[in-house]
Amino acid sequence: MEAGKFPAFPYKPYTIQIDFMNALYHSLNEGGVSMLESPTGLSLSLSLSLSRIFWTGKTLSIICSALQWVVDRRQQQNSGKGGKPDKNQANDGQHGSDDEPDWMRDFVVNKDNHVEEKKIKMKKFGKPDKRRNQESCRDLFSRVEGGGDLVTKKEREILQKNNDAVELTDEEFLLEDYESEEEGACGKSKRKAGGGSLSSPSDEEEEEDQSDEEEDKEKLKVYFCSRTHSQLSQFVKELRKTVFSNEMKIVCLGSRKNFCINEEVLKLGNSSRINERCLELQKNKKKKVSKIKNLGGGGRIRRTKASSGCPMLRKPKLQRQFRSEISQQGALDIEDLVHLGVNMGTCPYYASRGMVPAADLVVLPYQSLLSKSSRESLGLTLKNNIVIIDEAHNLADSLISMYDSKITVSQLENVHSHTVRYFERFRNLLGPGNRRYIQTLMVLTRAFLQILLEDASYVEVPQDSEKAFGANDASNSSMAINDFLFSLNIDNINLVKLLQYIKESNIMYKVSGYGDKMASLQKCTVHTSTGECSEEGSTLSGFRALSDMLLSLTNNDGDGRIIVSRSRPRCSRQQGGYIKFVMLSGEKIFSEIVDQAHAVVLAGGTLQPIEETRERLFPWLPPNELHFFSCSHIVPPESILPVAVSCGPSGQSFDFTYGSRSSSIMIQELGLLLCNLATVVPEGIVLFFSSFEYEGQVYDGWKASGLLERIMKKKRVFREPRKSTDVESVLKEYKETIDTLSLGNSKEHPASQSGAILFAVVGGKISEGINLSDGMGRCVVMVGLPYPSPSDIELIERVKHIEGLGNSNSIETPKFPVTGEVYSGDVKAGFEILRGCRHRGKEYYENLCMKAVNQSIGRAIRHVNDYAAILLVDTRYASDPSNRSFSHTTKLPQWIKDRLISSTDSYGEVHRLLHQFFKFNKNRESH
């Protein structure tokens, strides 16, 4: 296919827009991995609306190019010129996920070819299996073989007392018998069919829909993902400007928290609790007989129809109507889908998921596409399809962070106490399989707790682990996966089989359900010594955290690190300890996406240095096979004034290094700078600080010295709130203040005020996804270099891993100080490790800083007629590249770097440049 015109583009495109669309189109033709860099405010088109100039950019270019390619590809296939994409069979079992309502799973009849995958037999509860358990499991659970008593005397006394206090009818909590047939059946499961019931569609219409879904699996799809829900909503708004909005089937996916319309569930507030409650409601299903179907030969089979426990999912017919309504209304964003769901009284979250097979374009957040478990849960088929990842500047770190897992002391105590209580109550009714696996769970939770608490009431752990983790009251320790397992003496447990048991046996719901019922009947909340009603939530969430941690321990030894934090509680209800798995390598994760998809496109404003991304995500790909395209910036030179400011109005040099930034002298000099800027910069000024803590320190210092009062005489001051939900209201008030004062008719503000100042934080909401165009950002001030804290042990582990990339020679492998292994979280230890880096690790650390700078300062220039000054306040920005091996300004975007004034004699020169710049652009704007 040849790249050509893009008739769907709603405006007359600029030349660079056409270049961008052609580059994307060519990349899709070629397949493989592509990186398309489009500087902020670059691909811009003019639209006159509400008497204002409104600009659209990169998003429209992506939409019109990618979807035009899909249209052309289908026409080519229909004419017989193109090969038909292979059927994707990667997710054959996707409809069996426990993340769907039963009626959705029942919608697809189980296929015969699934039978060969099922090896573990499960029977009705109440009667332990009398057959001898297979010997093949002995090596997997040698520590618990023989059904030994793993409940301590103290635990038994407490449990007996609890059991004596309440008489329960507990059959509903008894597990079905579980046994492993053969050693080779690891990870394969089978639930024994009960009676003659068969879950199936309840009418012919559902059966027809099923066949349609099978056909839709072959349809060529585009998956577009971005970081936030607001960015996805913006994408849909841009999509509506094109003909594709009505010509293609489009669905927008999101989190339960954003989609849920069940008020009882929404009241939980926390995302994890909403997810947990939603899944729990799906388990609390009610089945009713729908009809009895006659079979050939006089036989009959009873069909059942499952009803969800959530009132918003009890009518499948409404879900079908919802999907029909979506297909008729064109592109809808999350807010539109929620509004429609509320009006119809049916769940928009599951309804939108049901639209995926038929969709041409799926718009979804990072997590849903990049996480394998989320893809399988949603039934996303990547094979031979297109994946476009926007805002990909930090893709490698975003990707690996999705595979982190963490379990706290509180959660471990909760899970352990509930499991012990459950085991003591049902031990004589459980079969040998269940007993063995439950005892194994207790072994693991006790070992984890022993490491975190060194509590004698838990099973003793070998002395070697004491040396590995250290015996300090408060310390962070880092270990490889295998070292961690060996230290706890749990390396002989087959975690894959144990995870399969957790998934198949329903033990999480049985144990937590039994504990909840006991607590309810006793008319009190059961508390463990760590406070069961803690922030981590219920027993169910603790079980999920444990399951995630066990899954993490099945990774390859070099894929990540185990961090153990043994911080001591400061009060009886506080527990600071935790075990965390930090994923370090994204290569294996990303390769699964690349191997399946026809093409993967990484798009963003600043993607360089691309070599770092290639090494971390697809090192197997030769540099000459990576398609890279970068546009120039359309903003004219006179619209931007980047200046490196090395000293303040009183002549004091700006040094915002970690050891100097908190000095009163530095804070006062920065305040004097802002006082001067407030007099020369019209409308809005945005100050970016390295952290909320430092912003608070500076604000308090200015308030105490009287500088804040001087600043506020010229401009009103706003501060970025810590809660992201409050950012929108602050920005709205900030903008309204600027607009009102610029008109000069404000009665609420002093006549001397000429605008507003916004204090923002690098890495916060404002620095990432907010447009500070026109008067909202006439001047952006970057205070210092926002290096991440070297006290962050996870960051230092990533630095060490990246430093070692490509070093196959053991002589070249960097040797780091011992402080990296028993790491107390202090800055000094982190700096020692950074000093030990020769190249890659140091480069990565510097890139993190400058990517954050570039994201922040790029908030200001948003369209071709916009203009802004950018002040980089620190002597390090003014450094001469020839005097150092590294200059921070070399990592600025090209369109800023080309126009940077890297040195000035004094602040007076900076003030003069600002005065001339704003005078020129004000005159240009008036004409």
PDB file of N, CA and C in Angstrom, residues 71-134:
ATOM      1  N   VAL A  71      -8.515   1.120   6.637  1.00  0.00           N
ATOM      2  CA  VAL A  71      -9.484   1.129   5.536  1.00  0.00           C
ATOM      3  C   VAL A  71      -8.832   0.604   4.254  1.00  0.00           C
ATOM      4  N   ASP A  72      -7.638   1.107   3.954  1.00  0.00           N
ATOM      5  CA  ASP A  72      -6.943   0.680   2.733  1.00  0.00           C
ATOM      6  C   ASP A  72      -6.576  -0.794   2.797  1.00  0.00           C
ATOM      7  N   ARG A  73      -6.156  -1.257   3.950  1.00  0.00           N
ATOM      8  CA  ARG A  73      -5.759  -2.665   4.109  1.00  0.00           C
ATOM      9  C   ARG A  73      -6.956  -3.585   3.877  1.00  0.00           C
ATOM     10  N   ARG A  74      -8.100  -3.208   4.420  1.00  0.00           N
ATOM     11  CA  ARG A  74      -9.298  -4.042   4.236  1.00  0.00           C
ATOM     12  C   ARG A  74      -9.746  -4.067   2.783  1.00  0.00           C
ATOM     13  N   GLN A  75      -9.649  -2.925   2.129  1.00  0.00           N
ATOM     14  CA  GLN A  75     -10.013  -2.896   0.711  1.00  0.00           C
ATOM     15  C   GLN A  75      -9.079  -3.793  -0.085  1.00  0.00           C
ATOM     16  N   GLN A  76      -7.819  -3.771   0.274  1.00  0.00           N
ATOM     17  CA  GLN A  76      -6.835  -4.611  -0.403  1.00  0.00           C
ATOM     18  C   GLN A  76      -7.124  -6.090  -0.178  1.00  0.00           C
ATOM     19  N   GLN A  77      -7.480  -6.438   1.064  1.00  0.00           N
ATOM     20  CA  GLN A  77      -7.795  -7.829   1.374  1.00  0.00           C
ATOM     21  C   GLN A  77      -9.061  -8.282   0.657  1.00  0.00           C
ATOM     22  N   ASN A  78     -10.052  -7.400   0.597  1.00  0.00           N
ATOM     23  CA  ASN A  78     -11.316  -7.751  -0.070  1.00  0.00           C
ATOM     24  C   ASN A  78     -11.144  -7.935  -1.567  1.00  0.00           C
ATOM     25  N   SER A  79     -10.158  -7.211  -2.123  1.00  0.00           N
ATOM     26  CA  SER A  79      -9.928  -7.341  -3.566  1.00  0.00           C
ATOM     27  C   SER A  79      -9.023  -8.516  -3.890  1.00  0.00           C
ATOM     28  N   GLY A  80      -8.542  -9.196  -2.804  1.00  0.00           N
ATOM     29  CA  GLY A  80      -7.734 -10.397  -3.007  1.00  0.00           C
ATOM     30  C   GLY A  80      -6.259 -10.148  -3.160  1.00  0.00           C
ATOM     31  N   LYS A  81      -5.824  -8.863  -2.974  1.00  0.00           N
ATOM     32  CA  LYS A  81      -4.403  -8.556  -3.145  1.00  0.00           C
ATOM     33  C   LYS A  81      -3.598  -8.813  -1.890  1.00  0.00           C
ATOM     34  N   GLY A  82      -4.271  -8.808  -0.757  1.00  0.00           N
ATOM     35  CA  GLY A  82      -3.553  -8.973   0.502  1.00  0.00           C
ATOM     36  C   GLY A  82      -3.872 -10.284   1.150  1.00  0.00           C
ATOM     37  N   GLY A  83      -2.943 -10.783   1.896  1.00  0.00           N
ATOM     38  CA  GLY A  83      -3.153 -12.017   2.639  1.00  0.00           C
ATOM     39  C   GLY A  83      -4.072 -11.802   3.804  1.00  0.00           C
ATOM     40  N   LYS A  84      -4.846 -12.809   4.103  1.00  0.00           N
ATOM     41  CA  LYS A  84      -5.769 -12.732   5.225  1.00  0.00           C
ATOM     42  C   LYS A  84      -5.004 -12.937   6.528  1.00  0.00           C
ATOM     43  N   PRO A  85      -5.219 -12.069   7.514  1.00  0.00           N
ATOM     44  CA  PRO A  85      -4.491 -12.239   8.777  1.00  0.00           C
ATOM     45  C   PRO A  85      -4.773 -13.591   9.405  1.00  0.00           C
ATOM     46  N   ASP A  86      -3.769 -14.122  10.077  1.00  0.00           N
ATOM     47  CA  ASP A  86      -3.953 -15.387  10.769  1.00  0.00           C
ATOM     48  C   ASP A  86      -4.955 -15.236  11.882  1.00  0.00           C
ATOM     49  N   LYS A  87      -5.683 -16.315  12.128  1.00  0.00           N
ATOM     50  CA  LYS A  87      -6.602 -16.292  13.258  1.00  0.00           C
ATOM     51  C   LYS A  87      -5.785 -16.276  14.533  1.00  0.00           C
ATOM     52  N   ASN A  88      -6.224 -15.461  15.448  1.00  0.00           N
ATOM     53  CA  ASN A  88      -5.503 -15.394  16.726  1.00  0.00           C
ATOM     54  C   ASN A  88      -6.053 -16.419  17.689  1.00  0.00           C
ATOM     55  N   GLN A  89      -5.191 -17.324  18.091  1.00  0.00           N
ATOM     56  CA  GLN A  89      -5.616 -18.337  19.043  1.00  0.00           C
ATOM     57  C   GLN A  89      -4.854 -18.209  20.354  1.00  0.00           C
ATOM     58  N   ALA A  90      -4.246 -17.033  20.536  1.00  0.00           N
ATOM     59  CA  ALA A  90      -3.420 -16.851  21.731  1.00  0.00           C
ATOM     60  C   ALA A  90      -4.234 -16.811  22.999  1.00  0.00           C
ATOM     61  N   ASN A  91      -5.508 -16.408  22.876  1.00  0.00           N
ATOM     62  CA  ASN A  91      -6.326 -16.263  24.076  1.00  0.00           C
ATOM     63  C   ASN A  91      -7.567 -17.135  24.018  1.00  0.00           C
ATOM     64  N   ASP A  92      -7.383 -18.404  23.620  1.00  0.00           N
ATOM     65  CA  ASP A  92      -8.533 -19.295  23.516  1.00  0.00           C
ATOM     66  C   ASP A  92      -9.319 -19.382  24.806  1.00  0.00           C
ATOM     67  N   GLY A  93      -8.618 -19.300  25.904  1.00  0.00           N
ATOM     68  CA  GLY A  93      -9.297 -19.490  27.183  1.00  0.00           C
ATOM     69  C   GLY A  93      -9.721 -18.209  27.840  1.00  0.00           C
ATOM     70  N   GLN A  94      -9.769 -17.102  27.094  1.00  0.00           N
ATOM     71  CA  GLN A  94      -9.996 -15.816  27.709  1.00  0.00           C
ATOM     72  C   GLN A  94     -11.366 -15.691  28.355  1.00  0.00           C
ATOM     73  N   HIS A  95     -12.361 -16.419  27.868  1.00  0.00           N
ATOM     74  CA  HIS A  95     -13.704 -16.255  28.428  1.00  0.00           C
ATOM     75  C   HIS A  95     -13.872 -17.006  29.734  1.00  0.00           C
ATOM     76  N   GLY A  96     -12.867 -17.724  30.143  1.00  0.00           N
ATOM     77  CA  GLY A  96     -12.971 -18.444  31.405  1.00  0.00           C
ATOM     78  C   GLY A  96     -12.431 -17.650  32.573  1.00  0.00           C
ATOM     79  N   SER A  97     -12.073 -16.391  32.325  1.00  0.00           N
ATOM     80  CA  SER A  97     -11.498 -15.588  33.400  1.00  0.00           C
ATOM     81  C   SER A  97     -12.497 -15.367  34.509  1.00  0.00           C
ATOM     82  N   ASP A  98     -11.997 -15.358  35.756  1.00  0.00           N
ATOM     83  CA  ASP A  98     -12.886 -15.094  36.879  1.00  0.00           C
ATOM     84  C   ASP A  98     -13.120 -13.607  37.046  1.00  0.00           C
ATOM     85  N   ASP A  99     -12.670 -12.810  36.072  1.00  0.00           N
ATOM     86  CA  ASP A  99     -12.866 -11.373  36.105  1.00  0.00           C
ATOM     87  C   ASP A  99     -14.106 -10.958  35.315  1.00  0.00           C
ATOM     88  N   GLU A 100     -14.953 -11.921  34.957  1.00  0.00           N
ATOM     89  CA  GLU A 100     -16.160 -11.629  34.209  1.00  0.00           C
ATOM     90  C   GLU A 100     -17.369 -12.178  34.947  1.00  0.00           C
ATOM     91  N   PRO A 101     -18.543 -11.555  34.756  1.00  0.00           N
ATOM     92  CA  PRO A 101     -19.765 -12.117  35.335  1.00  0.00           C
ATOM     93  C   PRO A 101     -20.030 -13.490  34.739  1.00  0.00           C
ATOM     94  N   ASP A 102     -20.705 -14.329  35.498  1.00  0.00           N
ATOM     95  CA  ASP A 102     -20.947 -15.692  35.032  1.00  0.00           C
ATOM     96  C   ASP A 102     -21.755 -15.720  33.743  1.00  0.00           C
ATOM     97  N   TRP A 103     -22.701 -14.772  33.612  1.00  0.00           N
ATOM     98  CA  TRP A 103     -23.524 -14.833  32.395  1.00  0.00           C
ATOM     99  C   TRP A 103     -22.694 -14.527  31.150  1.00  0.00           C
ATOM    100  N   MET A 104     -21.575 -13.766  31.337  1.00  0.00           N
ATOM    101  CA  MET A 104     -20.699 -13.520  30.187  1.00  0.00           C
ATOM    102  C   MET A 104     -19.886 -14.755  29.857  1.00  0.00           C
ATOM    103  N   ARG A 105     -19.440 -15.460  30.900  1.00  0.00           N
ATOM    104  CA  ARG A 105     -18.698 -16.697  30.641  1.00  0.00           C
ATOM    105  C   ARG A 105     -19.622 -17.752  30.055  1.00  0.00           C
ATOM    106  N   ASP A 106     -20.864 -17.815  30.555  1.00  0.00           N
ATOM    107  CA  ASP A 106     -21.804 -18.797  30.050  1.00  0.00           C
ATOM    108  C   ASP A 106     -22.182 -18.524  28.604  1.00  0.00           C
ATOM    109  N   PHE A 107     -21.939 -17.286  28.167  1.00  0.00           N
ATOM    110  CA  PHE A 107     -22.282 -16.882  26.813  1.00  0.00           C
ATOM    111  C   PHE A 107     -21.515 -17.686  25.771  1.00  0.00           C
ATOM    112  N   VAL A 108     -20.347 -18.211  26.144  1.00  0.00           N
ATOM    113  CA  VAL A 108     -19.527 -19.003  25.223  1.00  0.00           C
ATOM    114  C   VAL A 108     -19.503 -20.453  25.691  1.00  0.00           C
ATOM    115  N   VAL A 109     -19.942 -21.370  24.846  1.00  0.00           N
ATOM    116  CA  VAL A 109     -19.948 -22.783  25.202  1.00  0.00           C
ATOM    117  C   VAL A 109     -18.517 -23.308  25.220  1.00  0.00           C
ATOM    118  N   ASN A 110     -18.184 -24.073  26.260  1.00  0.00           N
ATOM    119  CA  ASN A 110     -16.841 -24.654  26.354  1.00  0.00           C
ATOM    120  C   ASN A 110     -16.574 -25.578  25.172  1.00  0.00           C
ATOM    121  N   LYS A 111     -15.361 -25.492  24.640  1.00  0.00           N
ATOM    122  CA  LYS A 111     -15.001 -26.299  23.480  1.00  0.00           C
ATOM    123  C   LYS A 111     -14.263 -27.553  23.916  1.00  0.00           C
ATOM    124  N   ASP A 112     -14.393 -28.601  23.080  1.00  0.00           N
ATOM    125  CA  ASP A 112     -13.803 -29.901  23.430  1.00  0.00           C
ATOM    126  C   ASP A 112     -12.284 -29.821  23.554  1.00  0.00           C
ATOM    127  N   ASN A 113     -11.648 -28.900  22.779  1.00  0.00           N
ATOM    128  CA  ASN A 113     -10.195 -28.891  22.811  1.00  0.00           C
ATOM    129  C   ASN A 113      -9.628 -28.339  24.106  1.00  0.00           C
ATOM    130  N   HIS A 114     -10.500 -27.853  24.996  1.00  0.00           N
ATOM    131  CA  HIS A 114     -10.020 -27.387  26.296  1.00  0.00           C
ATOM    132  C   HIS A 114      -9.807 -28.553  27.256  1.00  0.00           C
ATOM    133  N   VAL A 115     -10.410 -29.704  26.934  1.00  0.00           N
ATOM    134  CA  VAL A 115     -10.375 -30.821  27.875  1.00  0.00           C
ATOM    135  C   VAL A 115      -8.958 -31.289  28.121  1.00  0.00           C
ATOM    136  N   GLU A 116      -8.119 -31.251  27.084  1.00  0.00           N
ATOM    137  CA  GLU A 116      -6.766 -31.762  27.224  1.00  0.00           C
ATOM    138  C   GLU A 116      -5.926 -30.927  28.179  1.00  0.00           C
ATOM    139  N   GLU A 117      -6.376 -29.706  28.496  1.00  0.00           N
ATOM    140  CA  GLU A 117      -5.613 -28.859  29.395  1.00  0.00           C
ATOM    141  C   GLU A 117      -5.933 -29.134  30.856  1.00  0.00           C
ATOM    142  N   LYS A 118      -6.958 -29.901  31.140  1.00  0.00           N
ATOM    143  CA  LYS A 118      -7.452 -30.016  32.512  1.00  0.00           C
ATOM    144  C   LYS A 118      -6.990 -31.320  33.149  1.00  0.00           C
ATOM    145  N   LYS A 119      -6.259 -31.208  34.262  1.00  0.00           N
ATOM    146  CA  LYS A 119      -5.659 -32.374  34.881  1.00  0.00           C
ATOM    147  C   LYS A 119      -5.992 -32.545  36.350  1.00  0.00           C
ATOM    148  N   ILE A 120      -6.470 -31.508  37.013  1.00  0.00           N
ATOM    149  CA  ILE A 120      -6.699 -31.588  38.449  1.00  0.00           C
ATOM    150  C   ILE A 120      -8.177 -31.797  38.727  1.00  0.00           C
ATOM    151  N   LYS A 121      -8.524 -32.889  39.386  1.00  0.00           N
ATOM    152  CA  LYS A 121      -9.915 -33.240  39.611  1.00  0.00           C
ATOM    153  C   LYS A 121     -10.435 -32.567  40.871  1.00  0.00           C
ATOM    154  N   MET A 122     -11.693 -32.084  40.786  1.00  0.00           N
ATOM    155  CA  MET A 122     -12.315 -31.477  41.947  1.00  0.00           C
ATOM    156  C   MET A 122     -13.701 -32.087  42.120  1.00  0.00           C
ATOM    157  N   LYS A 123     -14.032 -32.476  43.352  1.00  0.00           N
ATOM    158  CA  LYS A 123     -15.287 -33.182  43.636  1.00  0.00           C
ATOM    159  C   LYS A 123     -16.109 -32.409  44.638  1.00  0.00           C
ATOM    160  N   LYS A 124     -17.360 -32.815  44.860  1.00  0.00           N
ATOM    161  CA  LYS A 124     -18.237 -32.161  45.824  1.00  0.00           C
ATOM    162  C   LYS A 124     -17.660 -32.273  47.229  1.00  0.00           C
ATOM    163  N   PHE A 125     -17.880 -31.241  48.024  1.00  0.00           N
ATOM    164  CA  PHE A 125     -17.315 -31.226  49.372  1.00  0.00           C
ATOM    165  C   PHE A 125     -18.001 -32.246  50.271  1.00  0.00           C
ATOM    166  N   GLY A 126     -17.372 -32.460  51.438  1.00  0.00           N
ATOM    167  CA  GLY A 126     -17.992 -33.284  52.471  1.00  0.00           C
ATOM    168  C   GLY A 126     -17.420 -34.668  52.574  1.00  0.00           C
ATOM    169  N   LYS A 127     -16.908 -35.223  51.498  1.00  0.00           N
ATOM    170  CA  LYS A 127     -16.371 -36.583  51.541  1.00  0.00           C
ATOM    171  C   LYS A 127     -14.959 -36.591  50.976  1.00  0.00           C
ATOM    172  N   PRO A 128     -13.977 -36.709  51.856  1.00  0.00           N
ATOM    173  CA  PRO A 128     -12.598 -36.755  51.371  1.00  0.00           C
ATOM    174  C   PRO A 128     -12.390 -37.925  50.421  1.00  0.00           C
ATOM    175  N   ASP A 129     -11.550 -37.693  49.420  1.00  0.00           N
ATOM    176  CA  ASP A 129     -11.268 -38.744  48.441  1.00  0.00           C
ATOM    177  C   ASP A 129     -10.558 -39.912  49.127  1.00  0.00           C
ATOM    178  N   LYS A 130     -11.057 -41.130  48.927  1.00  0.00           N
ATOM    179  CA  LYS A 130     -10.482 -42.311  49.565  1.00  0.00           C
ATOM    180  C   LYS A 130      -9.335 -42.914  48.760  1.00  0.00           C
ATOM    181  N   ARG A 131      -9.187 -42.424  47.517  1.00  0.00           N
ATOM    182  CA  ARG A 131      -8.098 -42.962  46.710  1.00  0.00           C
ATOM    183  C   ARG A 131      -6.762 -42.399  47.191  1.00  0.00           C
ATOM    184  N   ARG A 132      -5.753 -43.208  47.024  1.00  0.00           N
ATOM    185  CA  ARG A 132      -4.422 -42.798  47.469  1.00  0.00           C
ATOM    186  C   ARG A 132      -3.913 -41.633  46.610  1.00  0.00           C
ATOM    187  N   ASN A 133      -3.390 -40.643  47.271  1.00  0.00           N
ATOM    188  CA  ASN A 133      -2.856 -39.489  46.538  1.00  0.00           C
ATOM    189  C   ASN A 133      -1.599 -39.877  45.770  1.00  0.00           C
ATOM    190  N   GLN A 134      -1.459 -39.328  44.575  1.00  0.00           N
ATOM    191  CA  GLN A 134      -0.321 -39.671  43.741  1.00  0.00           C
ATOM    192  C   GLN A 134       0.994 -39.233  44.387  1.00  0.00           C
TER     193      GLN A 134
END
